[in-house]
Coordinates of C-alpha atoms and ligand atoms in Angstrom, one line a residue:
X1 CA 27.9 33.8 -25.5
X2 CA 30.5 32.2 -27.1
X3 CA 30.2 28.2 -27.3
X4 CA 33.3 26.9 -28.9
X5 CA 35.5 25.5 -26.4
X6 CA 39.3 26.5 -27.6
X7 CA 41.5 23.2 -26.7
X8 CA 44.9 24.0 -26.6
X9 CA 47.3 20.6 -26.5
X10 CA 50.5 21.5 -24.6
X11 CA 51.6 17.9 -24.4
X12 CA 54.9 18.5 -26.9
X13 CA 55.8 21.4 -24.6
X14 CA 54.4 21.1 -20.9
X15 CA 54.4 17.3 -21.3
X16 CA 57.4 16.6 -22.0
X17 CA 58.5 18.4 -19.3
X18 CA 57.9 15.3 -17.0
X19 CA 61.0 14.0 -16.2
X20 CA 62.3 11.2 -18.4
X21 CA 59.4 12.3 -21.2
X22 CA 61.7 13.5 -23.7
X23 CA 60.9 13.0 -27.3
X24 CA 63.0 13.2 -30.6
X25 CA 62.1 15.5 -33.6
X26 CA 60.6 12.8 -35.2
X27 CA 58.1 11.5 -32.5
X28 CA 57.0 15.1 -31.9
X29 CA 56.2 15.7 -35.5
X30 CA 54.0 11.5 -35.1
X31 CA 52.2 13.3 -32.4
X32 CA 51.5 16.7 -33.6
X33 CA 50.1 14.8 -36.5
X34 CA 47.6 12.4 -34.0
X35 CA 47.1 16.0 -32.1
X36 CA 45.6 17.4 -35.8
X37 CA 43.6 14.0 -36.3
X38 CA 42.0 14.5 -33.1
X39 CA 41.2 18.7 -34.0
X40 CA 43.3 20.0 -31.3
X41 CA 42.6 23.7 -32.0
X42 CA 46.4 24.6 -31.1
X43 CA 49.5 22.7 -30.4
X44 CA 51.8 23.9 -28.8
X45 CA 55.0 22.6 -30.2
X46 CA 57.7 23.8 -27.8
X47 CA 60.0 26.2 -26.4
X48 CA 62.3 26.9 -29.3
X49 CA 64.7 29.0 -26.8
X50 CA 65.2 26.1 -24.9
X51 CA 67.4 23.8 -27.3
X52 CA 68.5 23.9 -31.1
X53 CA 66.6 20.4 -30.8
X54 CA 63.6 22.6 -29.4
X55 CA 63.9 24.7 -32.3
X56 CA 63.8 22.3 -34.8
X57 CA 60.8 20.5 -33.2
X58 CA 58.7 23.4 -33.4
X59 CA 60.1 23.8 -37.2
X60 CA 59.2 20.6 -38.1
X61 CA 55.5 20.2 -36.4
X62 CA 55.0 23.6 -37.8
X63 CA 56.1 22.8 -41.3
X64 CA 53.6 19.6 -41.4
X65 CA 50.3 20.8 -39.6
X66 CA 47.6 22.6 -41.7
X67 CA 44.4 22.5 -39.9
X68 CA 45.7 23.1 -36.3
X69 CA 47.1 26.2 -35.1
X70 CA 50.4 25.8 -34.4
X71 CA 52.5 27.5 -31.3
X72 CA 55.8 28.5 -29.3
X73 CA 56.8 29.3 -26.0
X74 CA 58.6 32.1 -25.1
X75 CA 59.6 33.9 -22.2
X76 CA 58.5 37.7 -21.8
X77 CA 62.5 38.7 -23.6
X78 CA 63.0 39.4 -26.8
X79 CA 65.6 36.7 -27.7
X80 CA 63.3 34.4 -26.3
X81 CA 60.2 35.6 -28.9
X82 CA 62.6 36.4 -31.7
X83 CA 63.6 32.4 -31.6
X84 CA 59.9 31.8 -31.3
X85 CA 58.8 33.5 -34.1
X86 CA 61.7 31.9 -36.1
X87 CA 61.0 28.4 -35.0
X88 CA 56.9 29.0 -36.9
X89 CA 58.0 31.1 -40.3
X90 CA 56.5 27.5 -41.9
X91 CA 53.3 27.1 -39.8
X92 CA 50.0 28.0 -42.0
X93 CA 48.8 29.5 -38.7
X94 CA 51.5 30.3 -35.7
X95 CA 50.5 31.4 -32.5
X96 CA 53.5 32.9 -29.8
X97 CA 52.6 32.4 -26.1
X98 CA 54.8 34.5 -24.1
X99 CA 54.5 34.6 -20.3
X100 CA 56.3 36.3 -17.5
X101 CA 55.4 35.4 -13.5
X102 CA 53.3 37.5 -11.7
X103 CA 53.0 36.5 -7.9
X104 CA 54.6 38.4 -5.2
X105 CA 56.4 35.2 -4.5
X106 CA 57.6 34.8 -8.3
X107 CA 58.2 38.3 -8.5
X108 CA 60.2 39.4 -5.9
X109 CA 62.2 36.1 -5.0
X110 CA 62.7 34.7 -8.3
X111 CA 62.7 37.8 -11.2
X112 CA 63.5 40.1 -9.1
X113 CA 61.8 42.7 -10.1
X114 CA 58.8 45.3 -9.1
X115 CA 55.8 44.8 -10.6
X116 CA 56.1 47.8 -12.7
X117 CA 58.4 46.3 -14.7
X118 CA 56.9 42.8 -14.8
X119 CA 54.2 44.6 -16.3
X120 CA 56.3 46.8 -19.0
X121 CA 58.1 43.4 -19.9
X122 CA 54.7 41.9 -21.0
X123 CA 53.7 44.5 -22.9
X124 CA 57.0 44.8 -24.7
X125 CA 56.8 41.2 -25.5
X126 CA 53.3 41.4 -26.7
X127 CA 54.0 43.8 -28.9
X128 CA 57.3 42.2 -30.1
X129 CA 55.2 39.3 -30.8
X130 CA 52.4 40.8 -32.6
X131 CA 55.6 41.8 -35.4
X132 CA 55.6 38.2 -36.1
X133 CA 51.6 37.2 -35.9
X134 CA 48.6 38.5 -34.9
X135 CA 48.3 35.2 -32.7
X136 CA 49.2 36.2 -29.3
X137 CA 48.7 34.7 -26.0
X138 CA 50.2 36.4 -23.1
X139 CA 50.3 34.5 -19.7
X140 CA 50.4 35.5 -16.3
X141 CA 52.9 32.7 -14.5
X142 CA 51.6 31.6 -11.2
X143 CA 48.2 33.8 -11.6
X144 CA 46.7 31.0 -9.0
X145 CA 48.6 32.6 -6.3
X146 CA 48.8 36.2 -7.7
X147 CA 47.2 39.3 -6.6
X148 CA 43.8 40.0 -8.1
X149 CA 44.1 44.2 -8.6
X150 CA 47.5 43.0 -10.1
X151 CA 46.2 40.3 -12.3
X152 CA 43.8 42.7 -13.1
X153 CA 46.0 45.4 -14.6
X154 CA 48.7 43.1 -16.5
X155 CA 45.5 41.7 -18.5
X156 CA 44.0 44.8 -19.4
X157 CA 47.7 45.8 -20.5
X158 CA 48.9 42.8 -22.3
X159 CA 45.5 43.2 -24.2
X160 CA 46.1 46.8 -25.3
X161 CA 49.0 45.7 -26.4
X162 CA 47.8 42.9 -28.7
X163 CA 47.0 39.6 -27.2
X164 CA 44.0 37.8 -28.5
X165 CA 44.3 34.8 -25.5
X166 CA 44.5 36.0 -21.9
X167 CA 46.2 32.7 -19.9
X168 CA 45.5 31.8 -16.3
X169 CA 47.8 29.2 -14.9
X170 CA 47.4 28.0 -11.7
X171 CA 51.1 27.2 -12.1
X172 CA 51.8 25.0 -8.7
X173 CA 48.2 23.4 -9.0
X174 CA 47.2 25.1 -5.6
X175 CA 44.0 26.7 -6.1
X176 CA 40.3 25.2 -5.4
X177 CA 38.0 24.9 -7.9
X178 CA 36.0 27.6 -6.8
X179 CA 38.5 30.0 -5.7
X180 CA 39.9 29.1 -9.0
X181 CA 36.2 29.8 -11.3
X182 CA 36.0 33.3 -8.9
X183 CA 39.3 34.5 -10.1
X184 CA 38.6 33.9 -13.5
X185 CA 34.9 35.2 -13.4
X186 CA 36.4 38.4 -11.6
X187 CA 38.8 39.0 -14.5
X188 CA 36.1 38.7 -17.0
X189 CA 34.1 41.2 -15.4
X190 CA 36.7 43.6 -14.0
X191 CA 38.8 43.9 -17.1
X192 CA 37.7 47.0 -19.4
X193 CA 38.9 45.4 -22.7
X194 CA 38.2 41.9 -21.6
X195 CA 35.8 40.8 -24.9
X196 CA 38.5 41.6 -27.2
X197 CA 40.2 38.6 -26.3
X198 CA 40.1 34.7 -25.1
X199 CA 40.3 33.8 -21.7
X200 CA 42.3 30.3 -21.2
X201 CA 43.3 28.7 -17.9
X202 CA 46.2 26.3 -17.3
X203 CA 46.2 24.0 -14.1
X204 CA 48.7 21.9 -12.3
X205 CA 47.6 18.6 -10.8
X206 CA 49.4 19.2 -8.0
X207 CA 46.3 18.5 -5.6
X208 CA 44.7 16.4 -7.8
X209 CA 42.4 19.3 -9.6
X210 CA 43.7 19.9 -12.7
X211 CA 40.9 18.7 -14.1
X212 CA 38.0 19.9 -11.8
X213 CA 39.8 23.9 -11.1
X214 CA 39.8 24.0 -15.4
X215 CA 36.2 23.0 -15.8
X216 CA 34.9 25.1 -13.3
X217 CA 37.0 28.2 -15.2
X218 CA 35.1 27.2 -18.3
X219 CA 31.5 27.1 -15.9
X220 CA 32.5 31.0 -15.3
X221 CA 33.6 32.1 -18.7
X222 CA 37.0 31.0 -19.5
X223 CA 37.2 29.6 -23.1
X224 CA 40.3 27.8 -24.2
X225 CA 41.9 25.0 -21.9
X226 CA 45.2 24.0 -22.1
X227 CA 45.8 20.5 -21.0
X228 CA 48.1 17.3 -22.2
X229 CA 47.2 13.7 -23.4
X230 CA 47.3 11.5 -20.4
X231 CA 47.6 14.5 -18.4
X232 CA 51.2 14.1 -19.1
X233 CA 52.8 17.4 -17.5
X234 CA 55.0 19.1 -15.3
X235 CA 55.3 17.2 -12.4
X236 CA 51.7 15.7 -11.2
X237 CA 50.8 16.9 -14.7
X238 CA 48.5 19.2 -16.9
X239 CA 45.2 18.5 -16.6
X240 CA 44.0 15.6 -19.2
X241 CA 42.3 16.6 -22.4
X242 CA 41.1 13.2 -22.5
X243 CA 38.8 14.7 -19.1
X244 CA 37.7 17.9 -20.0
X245 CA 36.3 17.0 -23.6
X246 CA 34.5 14.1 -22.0
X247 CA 33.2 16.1 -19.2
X248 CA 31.9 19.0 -21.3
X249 CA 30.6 16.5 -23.9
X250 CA 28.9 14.5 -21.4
X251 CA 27.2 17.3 -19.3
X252 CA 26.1 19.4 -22.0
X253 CA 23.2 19.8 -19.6
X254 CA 25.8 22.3 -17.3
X255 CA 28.3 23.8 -20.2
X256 CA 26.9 26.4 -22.9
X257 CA 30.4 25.6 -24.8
X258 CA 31.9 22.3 -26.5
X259 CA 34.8 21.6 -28.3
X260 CA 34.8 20.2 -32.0
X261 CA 37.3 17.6 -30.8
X262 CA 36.7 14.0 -32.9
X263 CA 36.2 11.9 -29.7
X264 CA 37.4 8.8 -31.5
X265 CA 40.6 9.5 -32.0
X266 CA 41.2 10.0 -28.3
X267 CA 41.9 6.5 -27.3
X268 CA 44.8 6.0 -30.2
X269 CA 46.1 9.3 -28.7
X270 CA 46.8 8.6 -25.6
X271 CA 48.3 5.0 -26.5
X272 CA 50.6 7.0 -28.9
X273 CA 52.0 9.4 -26.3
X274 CA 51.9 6.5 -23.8
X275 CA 54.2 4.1 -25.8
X276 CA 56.7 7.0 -27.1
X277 CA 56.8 8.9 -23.7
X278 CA 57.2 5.6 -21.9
X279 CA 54.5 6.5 -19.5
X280 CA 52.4 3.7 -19.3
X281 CA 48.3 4.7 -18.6
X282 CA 47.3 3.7 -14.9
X283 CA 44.4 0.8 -15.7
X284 CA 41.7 2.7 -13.6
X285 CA 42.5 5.9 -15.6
X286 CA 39.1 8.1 -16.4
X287 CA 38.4 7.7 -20.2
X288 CA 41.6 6.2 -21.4
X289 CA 42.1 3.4 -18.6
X290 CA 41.9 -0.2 -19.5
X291 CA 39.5 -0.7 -16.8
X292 CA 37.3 2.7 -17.9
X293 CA 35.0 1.0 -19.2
X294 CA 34.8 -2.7 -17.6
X295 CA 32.2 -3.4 -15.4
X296 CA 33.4 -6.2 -12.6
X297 CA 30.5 -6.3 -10.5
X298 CA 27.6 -8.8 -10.9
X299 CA 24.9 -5.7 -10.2
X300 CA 26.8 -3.6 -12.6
X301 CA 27.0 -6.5 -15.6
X302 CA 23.8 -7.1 -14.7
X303 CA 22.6 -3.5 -15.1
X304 CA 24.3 -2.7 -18.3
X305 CA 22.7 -5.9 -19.9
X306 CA 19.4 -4.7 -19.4
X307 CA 20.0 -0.8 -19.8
X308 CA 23.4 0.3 -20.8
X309 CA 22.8 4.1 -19.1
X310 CA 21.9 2.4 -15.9
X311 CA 25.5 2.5 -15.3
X312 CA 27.2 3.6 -18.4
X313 CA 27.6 7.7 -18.7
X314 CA 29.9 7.4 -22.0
X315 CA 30.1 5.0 -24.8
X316 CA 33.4 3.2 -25.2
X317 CA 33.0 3.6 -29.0
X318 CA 32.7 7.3 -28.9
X319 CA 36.2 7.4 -27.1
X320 CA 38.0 5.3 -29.8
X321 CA 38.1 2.2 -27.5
X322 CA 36.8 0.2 -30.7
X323 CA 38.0 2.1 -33.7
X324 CA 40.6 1.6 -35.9
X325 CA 41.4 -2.2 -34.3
X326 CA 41.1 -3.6 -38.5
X327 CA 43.4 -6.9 -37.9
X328 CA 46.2 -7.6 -40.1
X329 CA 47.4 -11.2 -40.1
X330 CA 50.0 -13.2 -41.7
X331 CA 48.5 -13.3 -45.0
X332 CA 47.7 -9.7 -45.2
X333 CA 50.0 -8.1 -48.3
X334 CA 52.3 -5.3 -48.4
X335 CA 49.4 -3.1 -49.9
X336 CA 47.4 -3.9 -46.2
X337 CA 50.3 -2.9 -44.4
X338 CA 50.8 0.2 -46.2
X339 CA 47.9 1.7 -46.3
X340 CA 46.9 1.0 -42.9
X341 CA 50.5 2.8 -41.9
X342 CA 49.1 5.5 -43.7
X343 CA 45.5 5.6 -42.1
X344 CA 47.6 5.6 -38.7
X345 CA 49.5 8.7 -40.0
X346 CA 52.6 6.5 -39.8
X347 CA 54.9 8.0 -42.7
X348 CA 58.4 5.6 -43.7
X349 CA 60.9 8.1 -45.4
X350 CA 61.8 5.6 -48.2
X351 CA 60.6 2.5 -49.8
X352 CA 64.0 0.6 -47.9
X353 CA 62.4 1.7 -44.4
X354 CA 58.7 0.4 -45.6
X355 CA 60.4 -3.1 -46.3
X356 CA 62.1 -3.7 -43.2
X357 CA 58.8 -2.3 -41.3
X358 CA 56.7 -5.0 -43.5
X359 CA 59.6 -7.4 -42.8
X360 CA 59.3 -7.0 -39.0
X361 CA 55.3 -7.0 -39.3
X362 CA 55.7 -10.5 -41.0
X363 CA 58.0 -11.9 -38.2
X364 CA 55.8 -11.1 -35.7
X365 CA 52.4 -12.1 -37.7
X366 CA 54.4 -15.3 -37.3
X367 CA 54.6 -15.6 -33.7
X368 CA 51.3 -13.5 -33.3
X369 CA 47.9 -14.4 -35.5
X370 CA 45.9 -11.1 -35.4
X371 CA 47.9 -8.1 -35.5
X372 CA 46.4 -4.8 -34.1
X373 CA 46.9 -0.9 -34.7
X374 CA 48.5 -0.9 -31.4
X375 CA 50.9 -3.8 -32.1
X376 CA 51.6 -1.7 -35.6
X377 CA 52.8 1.4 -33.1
X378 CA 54.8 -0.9 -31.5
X379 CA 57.1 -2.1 -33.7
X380 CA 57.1 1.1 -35.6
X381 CA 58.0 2.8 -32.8
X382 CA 60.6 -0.1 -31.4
X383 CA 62.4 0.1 -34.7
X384 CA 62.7 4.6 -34.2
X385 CA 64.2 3.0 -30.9
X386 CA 66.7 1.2 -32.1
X387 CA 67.5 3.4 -34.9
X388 CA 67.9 6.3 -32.3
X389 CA 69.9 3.9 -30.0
X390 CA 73.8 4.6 -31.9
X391 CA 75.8 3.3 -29.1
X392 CA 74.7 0.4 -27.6
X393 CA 72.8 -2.7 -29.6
X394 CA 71.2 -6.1 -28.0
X395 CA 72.7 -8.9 -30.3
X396 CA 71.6 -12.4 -28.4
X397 CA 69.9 -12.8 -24.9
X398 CA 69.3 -16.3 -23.6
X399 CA 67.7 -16.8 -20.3
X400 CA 67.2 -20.5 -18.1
X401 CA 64.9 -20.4 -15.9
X402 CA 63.2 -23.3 -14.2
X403 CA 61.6 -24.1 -10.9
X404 CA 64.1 -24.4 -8.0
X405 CA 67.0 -23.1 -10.3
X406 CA 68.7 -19.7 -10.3
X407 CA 68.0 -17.9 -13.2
X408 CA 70.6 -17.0 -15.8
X409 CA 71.4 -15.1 -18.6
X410 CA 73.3 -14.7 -21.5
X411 CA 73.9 -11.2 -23.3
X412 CA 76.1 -10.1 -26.0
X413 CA 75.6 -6.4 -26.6
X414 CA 77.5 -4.3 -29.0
X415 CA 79.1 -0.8 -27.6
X416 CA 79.9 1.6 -30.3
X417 CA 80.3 -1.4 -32.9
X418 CA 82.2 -3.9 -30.6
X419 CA 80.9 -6.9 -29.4
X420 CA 80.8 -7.4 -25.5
X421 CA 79.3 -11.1 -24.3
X422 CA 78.5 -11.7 -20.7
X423 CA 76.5 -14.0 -17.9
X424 CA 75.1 -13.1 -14.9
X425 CA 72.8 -15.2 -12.1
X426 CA 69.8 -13.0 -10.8
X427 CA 66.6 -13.5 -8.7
X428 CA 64.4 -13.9 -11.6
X429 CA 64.8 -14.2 -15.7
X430 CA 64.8 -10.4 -15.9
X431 CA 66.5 -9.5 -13.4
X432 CA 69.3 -11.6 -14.5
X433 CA 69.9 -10.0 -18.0
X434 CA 69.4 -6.8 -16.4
X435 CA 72.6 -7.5 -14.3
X436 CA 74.3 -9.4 -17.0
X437 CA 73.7 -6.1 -19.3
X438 CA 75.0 -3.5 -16.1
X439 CA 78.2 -5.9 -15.9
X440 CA 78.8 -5.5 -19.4
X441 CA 78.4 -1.5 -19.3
X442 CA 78.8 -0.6 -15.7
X443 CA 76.8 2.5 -16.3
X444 CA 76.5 2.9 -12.3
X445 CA 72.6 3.8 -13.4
X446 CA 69.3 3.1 -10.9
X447 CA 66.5 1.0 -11.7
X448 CA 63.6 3.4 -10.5
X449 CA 60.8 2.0 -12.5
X450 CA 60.0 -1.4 -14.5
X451 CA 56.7 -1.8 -16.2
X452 CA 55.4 -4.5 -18.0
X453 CA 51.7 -3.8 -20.0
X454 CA 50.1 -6.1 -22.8
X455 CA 49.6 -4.3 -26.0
X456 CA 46.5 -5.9 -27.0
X457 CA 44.8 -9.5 -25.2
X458 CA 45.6 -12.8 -25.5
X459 CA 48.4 -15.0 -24.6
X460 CA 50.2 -14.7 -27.9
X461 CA 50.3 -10.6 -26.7
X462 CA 53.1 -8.5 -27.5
X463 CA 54.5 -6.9 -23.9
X464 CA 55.4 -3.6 -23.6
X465 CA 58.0 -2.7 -21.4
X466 CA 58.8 0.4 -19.6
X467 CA 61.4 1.2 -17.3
X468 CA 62.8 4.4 -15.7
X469 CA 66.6 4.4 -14.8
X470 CA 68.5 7.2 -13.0
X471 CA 72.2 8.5 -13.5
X472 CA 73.7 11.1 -11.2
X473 CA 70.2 13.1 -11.1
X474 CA 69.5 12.3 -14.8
X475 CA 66.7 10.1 -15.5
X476 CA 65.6 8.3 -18.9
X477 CA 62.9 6.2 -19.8
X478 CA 63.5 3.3 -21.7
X479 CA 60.8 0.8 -23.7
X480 CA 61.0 -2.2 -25.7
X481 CA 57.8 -4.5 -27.1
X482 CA 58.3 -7.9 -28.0
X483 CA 55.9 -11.2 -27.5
X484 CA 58.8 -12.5 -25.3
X485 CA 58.6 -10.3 -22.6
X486 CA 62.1 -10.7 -21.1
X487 CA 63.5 -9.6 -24.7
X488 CA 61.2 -6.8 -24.3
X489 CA 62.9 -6.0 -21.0
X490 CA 66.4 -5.8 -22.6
X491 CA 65.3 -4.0 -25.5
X492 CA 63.6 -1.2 -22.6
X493 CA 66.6 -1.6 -20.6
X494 CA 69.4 -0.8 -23.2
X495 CA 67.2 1.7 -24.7
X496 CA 67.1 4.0 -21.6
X497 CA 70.6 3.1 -20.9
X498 CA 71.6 4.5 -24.7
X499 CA 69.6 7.5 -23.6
X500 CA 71.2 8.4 -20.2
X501 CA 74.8 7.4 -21.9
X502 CA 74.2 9.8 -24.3
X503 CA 76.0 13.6 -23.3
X504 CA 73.2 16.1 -22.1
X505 CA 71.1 17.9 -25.3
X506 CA 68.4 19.0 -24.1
X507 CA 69.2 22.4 -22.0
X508 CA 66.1 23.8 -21.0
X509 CA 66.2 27.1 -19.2
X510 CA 64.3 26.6 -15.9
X511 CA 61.7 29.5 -15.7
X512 CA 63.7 30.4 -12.5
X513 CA 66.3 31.8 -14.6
X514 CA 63.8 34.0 -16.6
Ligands
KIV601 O1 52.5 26.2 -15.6 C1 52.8 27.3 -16.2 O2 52.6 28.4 -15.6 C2 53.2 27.2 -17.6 C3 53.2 28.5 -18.3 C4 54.4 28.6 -19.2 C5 51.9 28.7 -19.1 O3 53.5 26.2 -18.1
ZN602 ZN1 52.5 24.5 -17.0

């Protein structure tokens, strides 16, 4: 029996998937690198087809990682897996993953096709991708609602043709968990060739079971899971790494298997991908929460103080909910600063870009006496923000608000280098500069989401803002941190409204189209 536990990270590709999730080049490559930290087994970078920024994603993560395997998506066509293989010429280990749907639904409504020739695609593009590694995963789109003789035959097929990981996505998350574990425990016993390769599974959290349908695979064989940080995803999402390590680590007394994931690092993680992505973590989130781990109840306080396992199945520590939280303050040199960037895998490009970092670190070790890891994100990634942000700039922002007056606000912006100044009255300090800022810009844009977390505790708190705004069927996420929290609005604000001004880059071919 085979007890390593493959964990395959798909939040660069699947995750940002989630509307408004897109990342930049350079926040991919930030995350790749936490991914590595953490011993993700593979990343998977992108779908290089998809976009030259795709592409150059997949370049760059692959260029950087050493210890994690590093791979590409491709669709079951060769221009598809010729990109991939491209896109990884850097990576010290590449891995293609090509997939092509299987269910009668998928088949016959959307390829169009019989499922003779579904099959002959796959094993064409398994082969074409064995040219370029020997790292193949081949997987059957929508296998939770495909036919098992079917399933059956495209694995054994795929596998004579090359592929060392067999994928089983329940691609609408509509299976149960145990319908879910039989399928997979059927394959693994019906397949002739099944030992010579991995079996993975893939689940949707479209029901909620993500989670429970991936660890009940692994109960019945399966051996890599492929889930996101956060259980960022498609939709309701991937299933949450953050979950299935836990779960596996906790009940060794159920799994033969384990994965060699460093547990600590999973708490930075998901604060990473939740302050680029903009997708703040719900409070009673499992692992990763800010309420995971706090006991309210008088019995439960009570119980922990005398026992900790009387209520405790996990140790906050062993998550990361205590590492790395070394305070700077504002006596803490340039040296400090520096080489706790560089413990937090935070690489400047030039000594110019390390001073205006240290710069900004100082002004807000002014306002703010203990400054944590997370407030270090924050401002690192707040100045990528701005950087990124070429067409629209908050200048000033002043905002009166007192009881039994109407708040108002002041704004100057500058569009594409020219100043614009303008007031506006609104139902509350934010919502004021928010309307001041659309009357400046009349970007005819929705508000669907504003979100307002603390970074760390304490009054003197930076707040992190998120907010979600939607253009003609285009949606963008915006955030901004600042320990004023209605400049931290603005900053969110304008940064979502640079993003959904900007024309359309990101193209990706929706698999209906494959
Ligand atoms: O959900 C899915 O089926 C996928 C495949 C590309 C693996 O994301
Ligand atoms: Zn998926």
């Amino acid at each position: 029996m085979n007890n390593k536990l493959i964990i395959f990270d798909t939040t660069l590709r699947d995750g940002e998937q989630s509307p408004g999730a897109s990342m930049t080049k350079e926040e991919k490559v930030r995350i790749a690198k936490m991914l590595e930290r953490l011993r993700v087994d593979v990343i998977e970078a992108g779908f290089p087809i998809a976009s030259p920024g795709d592409f150059e994603s997949v370049q760059a993560v692959a260029r950087v990682i050493q210890d994690s395997t590093v791979c590409a998506l491709a669709r079951a066509n060769p221009a598809d897996i010729d990109r991939a293989g491209e896109a990884l010429k850097g990576a010290r280990s590449a891995r293609i993953h090509t997939f092509i749907a299987t269910s009668p639904i998928h088949m016959q409504m959307k390829l169009r096709l019989e499922p003779e020739q579904v099959l002959e695609r796959a094993v064409a593009a398994v082969r074409q991708a064995r040219q370029w590694t020997d790292d193949v995963e081949f997987s059957a789109e929508d296998a939770g609602r495909s036919e098992l003789d079917f399933l059956c035959r495209i694995t054994e097929a795929a596998i004579a043709a090359g592929a060392t990981t067999i994928n089983i996505p329940d691609t609408v998350g509509y299976n149960l968990p145990e319908q879910f574990a039989t399928t997979v425990r059927q394959l693994l016993e019906r397949v002739p060739n099944a030992a010579k390769a991995v079996f993975s599974v893939h689940c949707h959290n479209d029901l909620g079971l993500a989670v429970a349908n991936s660890l009940a695979a692994v109960l019945n064989g399966a051996r890599q899971v492929e889930c996101t940080i956060n259980g960022l995803g498609e939709r309701a999402g991937n299933a949450a790494l953050e979950e299935i390590v836990m779960a596996v680590r906790t009940r060794q007394d159920l799994f033969d298997c384990d994965t060699t994931i460093d547990t600590i690092q999973i708490v930075p993680a998901s604060r990473l991908v939740a302050s680029i992505t903009g997708f703040p973590v719900q409070p009673n989130k499992a692992i990763v929460g800010a309420n995971a781990f706090a006991h309210e109840s008088g019995i439960h306080q009570d119980g922990v103080l005398k026992h900790r396992q009387t209520y405790e199945i996990m140790r906050a520590q062993d998550v990361g909910w205590t590492a790395n939280r070394l305070v700077l303050g504002k006596h803490s040199g340039r040296n400090a600063f520096r080489s706790r960037l560089e413990q937090l895998d935070i690489v400047l490009s030039s000594e110019e870009e390390l001073n205006s970092a240290f710069a900004r670190f100082k002004d807000l070790a002014d306002k703010k006496h203990e400054i944590y890891d997370e407030d270090i994100q924050a401002l690192i990634t707040d100045a990528n923000l701005e950087a990124v942000n070429e067409r629209i700039k908050l200048v000033y922002l002043r905002v009166c608000s007192e009881t039994g007056e109407t708040p108002h606000a002041t704004v100057t912006l500058t569009v594409d280098g020219e100043e614009r100044s303008g007031v506006a009255d609104g139902d509350g300090p934010v919502d004021a500069s928010y309307k001041a800022i659309e009357k400046l810009l009349r970007t005819d844009s929705q508000l669907l989401l504003y979100s307002v977390n603390s970074i760390t505790g304490g009054t003197d708190a930076q707040g992190e803002v998120t907010v979600r705004v939607e253009k003609e069927s285009r949606i963008a996420n915006g955030q901004g941190a600042d320990t004023d929290i209605v400049i931290a609005s603005a900053k969110a604000y304008v940064n979502a409204l640079n993003k959904i001004m900007q024309p359309l880059e990101r193209a990706h071919p929706q698999r209906s189209e494959v």
